Amino acid sequence: MDNYTYELGENLYINLTSKCSNDCTFCVRNEHTTYFGHKLWLEHEPTAQEVLERIPADIKKYREYVFCGFGEPTIRLDTLLEVGKALRARGALVRLNTNGQANMLAKRDVTKELCEAVDEINVSLNEGTAEDYVKLCRPAYGAAAFEGLQDFAKKCAAHGAKVWFSVVDVIGPEKIALCREIAENCGVTLRVRPYIADSE
Protein backbone atom coordinates (compact mmCIF):
# COMPACT_ATOMS: atom_id res chain seq x y z
CA MET A 1 0.00 0.00 0.00
CA ASP A 2 1.31 3.46 -0.90
CA ASN A 3 2.41 5.63 2.02
CA TYR A 4 0.47 8.87 1.61
CA THR A 5 1.35 9.78 5.19
CA TYR A 6 4.27 8.78 7.42
CA GLU A 7 5.40 9.58 10.96
CA LEU A 8 8.69 11.18 11.92
CA GLY A 9 9.07 12.32 15.51
CA GLU A 10 6.04 14.32 16.61
CA ASN A 11 4.95 15.16 13.06
CA LEU A 12 2.86 13.52 10.35
CA TYR A 13 4.27 13.96 6.86
CA ILE A 14 2.09 13.98 3.75
CA ASN A 15 3.50 12.41 0.58
CA LEU A 16 1.60 13.65 -2.49
CA THR A 17 3.92 12.81 -5.39
CA SER A 18 7.20 11.25 -6.49
CA LYS A 19 7.68 13.89 -9.21
CA CYS A 20 10.03 16.85 -8.80
CA SER A 21 11.19 19.82 -10.87
CA ASN A 22 14.69 19.45 -9.39
CA ASP A 23 17.10 16.54 -9.66
CA CYS A 24 19.30 17.35 -6.67
CA THR A 25 22.64 15.58 -6.56
CA PHE A 26 22.26 15.00 -2.81
CA CYS A 27 18.62 13.82 -2.79
CA VAL A 28 18.00 10.78 -0.61
CA ARG A 29 15.81 9.23 -3.30
CA ASN A 30 18.85 8.84 -5.59
CA GLU A 31 20.30 6.17 -3.34
CA HIS A 32 17.44 4.84 -1.21
CA THR A 33 14.00 3.38 -1.77
CA THR A 34 12.97 4.29 1.78
CA TYR A 35 13.34 7.18 4.22
CA PHE A 36 13.77 6.14 7.85
CA GLY A 37 12.03 2.88 6.98
CA HIS A 38 9.14 4.51 5.11
CA LYS A 39 8.66 3.51 1.46
CA LEU A 40 7.85 6.81 -0.24
CA TRP A 41 7.89 5.99 -3.96
CA LEU A 42 4.26 6.17 -5.07
CA GLU A 43 2.57 3.94 -7.62
CA HIS A 44 -0.59 6.04 -7.35
CA GLU A 45 -0.79 9.73 -6.45
CA PRO A 46 -3.49 10.24 -3.81
CA THR A 47 -6.63 12.28 -4.02
CA ALA A 48 -7.32 14.74 -1.22
CA GLN A 49 -9.91 12.33 0.16
CA GLU A 50 -7.40 9.46 0.23
CA VAL A 51 -5.00 11.61 2.24
CA LEU A 52 -7.66 12.87 4.63
CA GLU A 53 -8.77 9.30 5.34
CA ARG A 54 -5.32 8.75 6.88
CA ILE A 55 -5.49 11.76 9.18
CA PRO A 56 -6.24 10.85 12.82
CA ALA A 57 -9.57 11.78 14.37
CA ASP A 58 -7.60 13.53 17.12
CA ILE A 59 -5.89 16.27 15.08
CA LYS A 60 -3.72 17.18 18.09
CA LYS A 61 -2.01 13.78 17.94
CA TYR A 62 0.75 15.42 15.89
CA ARG A 63 2.58 18.69 16.47
CA GLU A 64 2.67 19.53 12.76
CA TYR A 65 1.31 18.18 9.49
CA VAL A 66 4.00 18.56 6.84
CA PHE A 67 3.72 18.34 3.06
CA CYS A 68 6.99 16.55 2.28
CA GLY A 69 7.80 13.31 0.45
CA PHE A 70 10.06 12.09 -2.34
CA GLY A 71 8.68 14.73 -4.74
CA GLU A 72 7.81 18.43 -4.83
CA PRO A 73 4.39 18.83 -3.12
CA THR A 74 3.30 21.89 -5.13
CA ILE A 75 3.26 19.78 -8.30
CA ARG A 76 -0.03 18.52 -6.80
CA LEU A 77 -1.23 22.03 -6.00
CA ASP A 78 -5.01 21.44 -6.04
CA THR A 79 -4.72 18.40 -3.77
CA LEU A 80 -2.33 20.23 -1.44
CA LEU A 81 -4.72 23.19 -1.15
CA GLU A 82 -7.71 20.98 -0.40
CA VAL A 83 -5.91 18.91 2.23
CA GLY A 84 -4.19 21.89 3.82
CA LYS A 85 -7.39 23.89 4.17
CA ALA A 86 -9.20 20.89 5.66
CA LEU A 87 -6.41 20.37 8.20
CA ARG A 88 -6.28 24.03 9.20
CA ALA A 89 -10.05 24.09 9.60
CA ARG A 90 -9.64 21.33 12.18
CA GLY A 91 -7.01 23.30 14.09
CA ALA A 92 -3.85 21.66 12.72
CA LEU A 93 -0.53 23.44 12.25
CA VAL A 94 0.42 22.87 8.60
CA ARG A 95 3.87 23.22 7.03
CA LEU A 96 5.06 22.99 3.43
CA ASN A 97 8.60 21.86 2.57
CA THR A 98 9.25 23.05 -0.98
CA ASN A 99 11.84 23.94 -3.59
CA GLY A 100 10.02 27.25 -4.06
CA GLN A 101 9.12 26.72 -7.70
CA ALA A 102 5.33 26.61 -7.28
CA ASN A 103 4.71 29.78 -9.31
CA MET A 104 6.90 28.51 -12.13
CA LEU A 105 5.16 25.13 -12.10
CA ALA A 106 1.69 26.70 -12.15
CA LYS A 107 2.70 29.50 -14.56
CA ARG A 108 0.98 32.00 -12.24
CA ASP A 109 1.27 33.44 -8.75
CA VAL A 110 -0.20 30.85 -6.37
CA THR A 111 1.26 32.26 -3.15
CA LYS A 112 -1.99 33.74 -1.81
CA GLU A 113 -3.79 30.40 -2.26
CA LEU A 114 -0.92 28.49 -0.66
CA CYS A 115 -0.89 30.78 2.35
CA GLU A 116 -4.57 30.00 2.91
CA ALA A 117 -3.70 26.29 3.12
CA VAL A 118 -0.44 26.28 5.12
CA ASP A 119 0.91 28.14 8.14
CA GLU A 120 4.63 27.68 7.58
CA ILE A 121 6.79 27.35 4.47
CA ASN A 122 10.32 25.96 4.41
CA VAL A 123 11.98 26.82 1.09
CA SER A 124 15.15 24.84 0.28
CA LEU A 125 17.68 27.46 -0.78
CA ASN A 126 20.64 25.06 -0.72
CA GLU A 127 23.22 27.37 -2.31
CA GLY A 128 24.34 31.01 -2.33
CA THR A 129 24.51 31.67 -6.10
CA ALA A 130 22.44 30.72 -9.13
CA GLU A 131 25.43 28.97 -10.71
CA ASP A 132 26.04 26.76 -7.68
CA TYR A 133 22.31 26.10 -7.28
CA VAL A 134 22.06 24.83 -10.87
CA LYS A 135 25.04 22.51 -10.34
CA LEU A 136 23.70 21.13 -7.08
CA CYS A 137 19.94 20.98 -7.73
CA ARG A 138 19.77 20.60 -11.52
CA PRO A 139 16.41 22.42 -11.78
CA ALA A 140 14.18 21.97 -14.81
CA TYR A 141 13.96 25.78 -15.04
CA GLY A 142 17.72 26.35 -14.99
CA ALA A 143 19.16 29.46 -13.34
CA ALA A 144 15.73 31.12 -13.36
CA ALA A 145 14.70 28.74 -10.57
CA PHE A 146 17.09 30.45 -8.14
CA GLU A 147 15.47 33.86 -8.66
CA GLY A 148 12.04 32.24 -8.79
CA LEU A 149 12.31 30.65 -5.36
CA GLN A 150 13.42 33.96 -3.84
CA ASP A 151 10.44 35.78 -5.37
CA PHE A 152 8.18 32.98 -4.12
CA ALA A 153 9.49 33.33 -0.57
CA LYS A 154 9.04 37.11 -0.57
CA LYS A 155 5.44 36.83 -1.76
CA CYS A 156 4.53 34.12 0.74
CA ALA A 157 5.97 36.20 3.57
CA ALA A 158 3.96 39.21 2.35
CA HIS A 159 0.79 37.10 2.60
CA GLY A 160 1.52 36.41 6.27
CA ALA A 161 2.95 32.89 6.25
CA LYS A 162 5.94 32.06 8.44
CA VAL A 163 8.64 31.55 5.82
CA TRP A 164 12.28 30.53 6.05
CA PHE A 165 15.07 29.34 3.79
CA SER A 166 16.96 26.19 4.73
CA VAL A 167 20.50 25.11 3.89
CA VAL A 168 22.62 22.15 4.98
CA ASP A 169 25.66 22.90 7.11
CA VAL A 170 28.08 21.04 4.80
CA ILE A 171 28.14 23.96 2.32
CA GLY A 172 30.51 25.79 4.68
CA PRO A 173 30.54 29.18 6.45
CA GLU A 174 31.20 31.37 3.39
CA LYS A 175 28.23 30.01 1.45
CA ILE A 176 26.06 30.09 4.58
CA ALA A 177 26.90 33.80 4.92
CA LEU A 178 25.81 34.37 1.31
CA CYS A 179 22.56 32.51 1.98
CA ARG A 180 21.95 34.56 5.12
CA GLU A 181 22.29 37.74 3.06
CA ILE A 182 19.80 36.42 0.47
CA ALA A 183 17.34 35.56 3.25
CA GLU A 184 17.63 39.05 4.74
CA ASN A 185 17.03 40.62 1.34
CA CYS A 186 13.90 38.48 0.95
CA GLY A 187 12.62 39.36 4.43
CA VAL A 188 12.76 35.78 5.70
CA THR A 189 14.98 33.88 8.13
CA LEU A 190 17.64 31.28 7.39
CA ARG A 191 17.80 27.91 9.10
CA VAL A 192 20.97 25.85 8.89
CA ARG A 193 20.37 22.14 9.38
CA PRO A 194 22.73 19.20 9.75
CA TYR A 195 23.23 16.83 6.85
CA ILE A 196 21.42 13.50 7.22
CA ALA A 197 23.89 11.01 5.79
CA ASP A 198 21.77 7.86 5.68
CA SER A 199 18.17 6.89 6.28
CA GLU A 200 18.46 3.11 6.13
C-alpha atoms as one frame of an Amber mdcrd trajectory, in Angstrom:
protein
   0.000   0.000   0.000   1.314   3.458  -0.901   2.407   5.633   2.020   0.472
   8.873   1.608   1.354   9.777   5.191   4.269   8.782   7.422   5.399   9.580
  10.956   8.694  11.184  11.918   9.074  12.324  15.507   6.042  14.317  16.610
   4.948  15.165  13.059   2.863  13.516  10.352   4.275  13.955   6.862   2.088
  13.975   3.748   3.497  12.406   0.583   1.604  13.648  -2.487   3.922  12.809
  -5.391   7.201  11.248  -6.489   7.684  13.887  -9.209  10.031  16.848  -8.802
  11.191  19.821 -10.869  14.689  19.447  -9.388  17.098  16.537  -9.661  19.296
  17.352  -6.671  22.643  15.575  -6.560  22.259  15.004  -2.808  18.625  13.825
  -2.785  18.003  10.778  -0.607  15.814   9.232  -3.295  18.846   8.840  -5.588
  20.302   6.167  -3.336  17.443   4.837  -1.215  14.001   3.375  -1.771  12.973
   4.291   1.783  13.340   7.179   4.215  13.767   6.136   7.853  12.033   2.877
   6.978   9.136   4.509   5.110   8.660   3.514   1.455   7.845   6.810  -0.243
   7.893   5.993  -3.957   4.256   6.168  -5.075   2.568   3.940  -7.624  -0.594
   6.041  -7.353  -0.792   9.733  -6.452  -3.488  10.236  -3.809  -6.635  12.284
  -4.024  -7.324  14.742  -1.222  -9.907  12.327   0.165  -7.404   9.461   0.227
  -4.999  11.612   2.236  -7.658  12.873   4.631  -8.772   9.304   5.340  -5.324
   8.747   6.881  -5.487  11.764   9.177  -6.243  10.849  12.818  -9.565  11.784
  14.375  -7.596  13.531  17.116  -5.885  16.274  15.077  -3.721  17.177  18.086
  -2.011  13.779  17.939   0.754  15.424  15.890   2.578  18.691  16.469   2.669
  19.525  12.764   1.307  18.178   9.492   4.000  18.565   6.841   3.725  18.339
   3.059   6.992  16.554   2.276   7.802  13.312   0.452  10.059  12.086  -2.344
   8.683  14.726  -4.735   7.810  18.426  -4.831   4.390  18.825  -3.119   3.302
  21.891  -5.125   3.260  19.781  -8.300  -0.035  18.515  -6.800  -1.230  22.034
  -5.999  -5.011  21.443  -6.038  -4.715  18.396  -3.768  -2.326  20.234  -1.439
  -4.716  23.187  -1.152  -7.713  20.980  -0.398  -5.911  18.906   2.230  -4.187
  21.894   3.817  -7.390  23.894   4.172  -9.203  20.887   5.660  -6.405  20.367
   8.205  -6.277  24.027   9.205 -10.051  24.093   9.597  -9.635  21.326  12.183
  -7.011  23.298  14.094  -3.854  21.665  12.721  -0.528  23.443  12.250   0.421
  22.866   8.599   3.875  23.220   7.026   5.058  22.992   3.433   8.603  21.858
   2.573   9.245  23.046  -0.977  11.837  23.937  -3.593  10.016  27.249  -4.059
   9.123  26.716  -7.703   5.330  26.611  -7.284   4.712  29.782  -9.315   6.904
  28.506 -12.129   5.161  25.134 -12.100   1.685  26.699 -12.146   2.702  29.502
 -14.556   0.977  32.000 -12.244   1.272  33.444  -8.748  -0.202  30.853  -6.371
   1.262  32.262  -3.152  -1.986  33.738  -1.812  -3.787  30.396  -2.261  -0.921
  28.486  -0.659  -0.888  30.775   2.351  -4.570  29.998   2.913  -3.701  26.289
   3.123  -0.441  26.278   5.117   0.906  28.136   8.143   4.627  27.675   7.577
   6.792  27.345   4.470  10.321  25.962   4.407  11.985  26.817   1.094  15.146
  24.841   0.281  17.679  27.464  -0.776  20.643  25.057  -0.716  23.216  27.372
  -2.314  24.342  31.009  -2.331  24.510  31.666  -6.101  22.442  30.724  -9.126
  25.431  28.970 -10.714  26.042  26.759  -7.682  22.306  26.101  -7.283  22.059
  24.828 -10.869  25.045  22.508 -10.345  23.704  21.126  -7.085  19.944  20.979
  -7.726  19.774  20.598 -11.525  16.410  22.424 -11.781  14.180  21.972 -14.811
  13.963  25.784 -15.040  17.722  26.349 -14.995  19.161  29.457 -13.341  15.726
  31.121 -13.361  14.700  28.736 -10.566  17.089  30.451  -8.138  15.472  33.858
  -8.660  12.042  32.244  -8.785  12.308  30.648  -5.356  13.418  33.961  -3.845
  10.444  35.778  -5.368   8.177  32.977  -4.123   9.494  33.326  -0.566   9.040
  37.110  -0.568   5.444  36.833  -1.758   4.530  34.119   0.744   5.968  36.205
   3.575   3.963  39.206   2.354   0.790  37.100   2.602   1.518  36.406   6.274
   2.952  32.891   6.251   5.937  32.064   8.441   8.639  31.545   5.816  12.279
  30.529   6.052  15.068  29.338   3.786  16.962  26.194   4.727  20.498  25.108
   3.887  22.619  22.153   4.976  25.661  22.895   7.115  28.085  21.038   4.801
  28.143  23.964   2.323  30.515  25.795   4.677  30.542  29.183   6.448  31.197
  31.373   3.388  28.227  30.009   1.454  26.063  30.088   4.579  26.902  33.802
   4.922  25.807  34.370   1.307  22.556  32.508   1.980  21.950  34.560   5.117
  22.291  37.742   3.059  19.804  36.416   0.469  17.341  35.556   3.248  17.633
  39.046   4.741  17.031  40.622   1.335  13.901  38.479   0.952  12.623  39.363
   4.427  12.758  35.780   5.704  14.976  33.885   8.133  17.644  31.276   7.386
  17.800  27.912   9.103  20.974  25.853   8.886  20.366  22.142   9.380  22.732
  19.200   9.746  23.231  16.830   6.847  21.415  13.502   7.223  23.886  11.007
   5.789  21.769   7.863   5.683  18.167   6.887   6.284  18.465   3.109   6.127
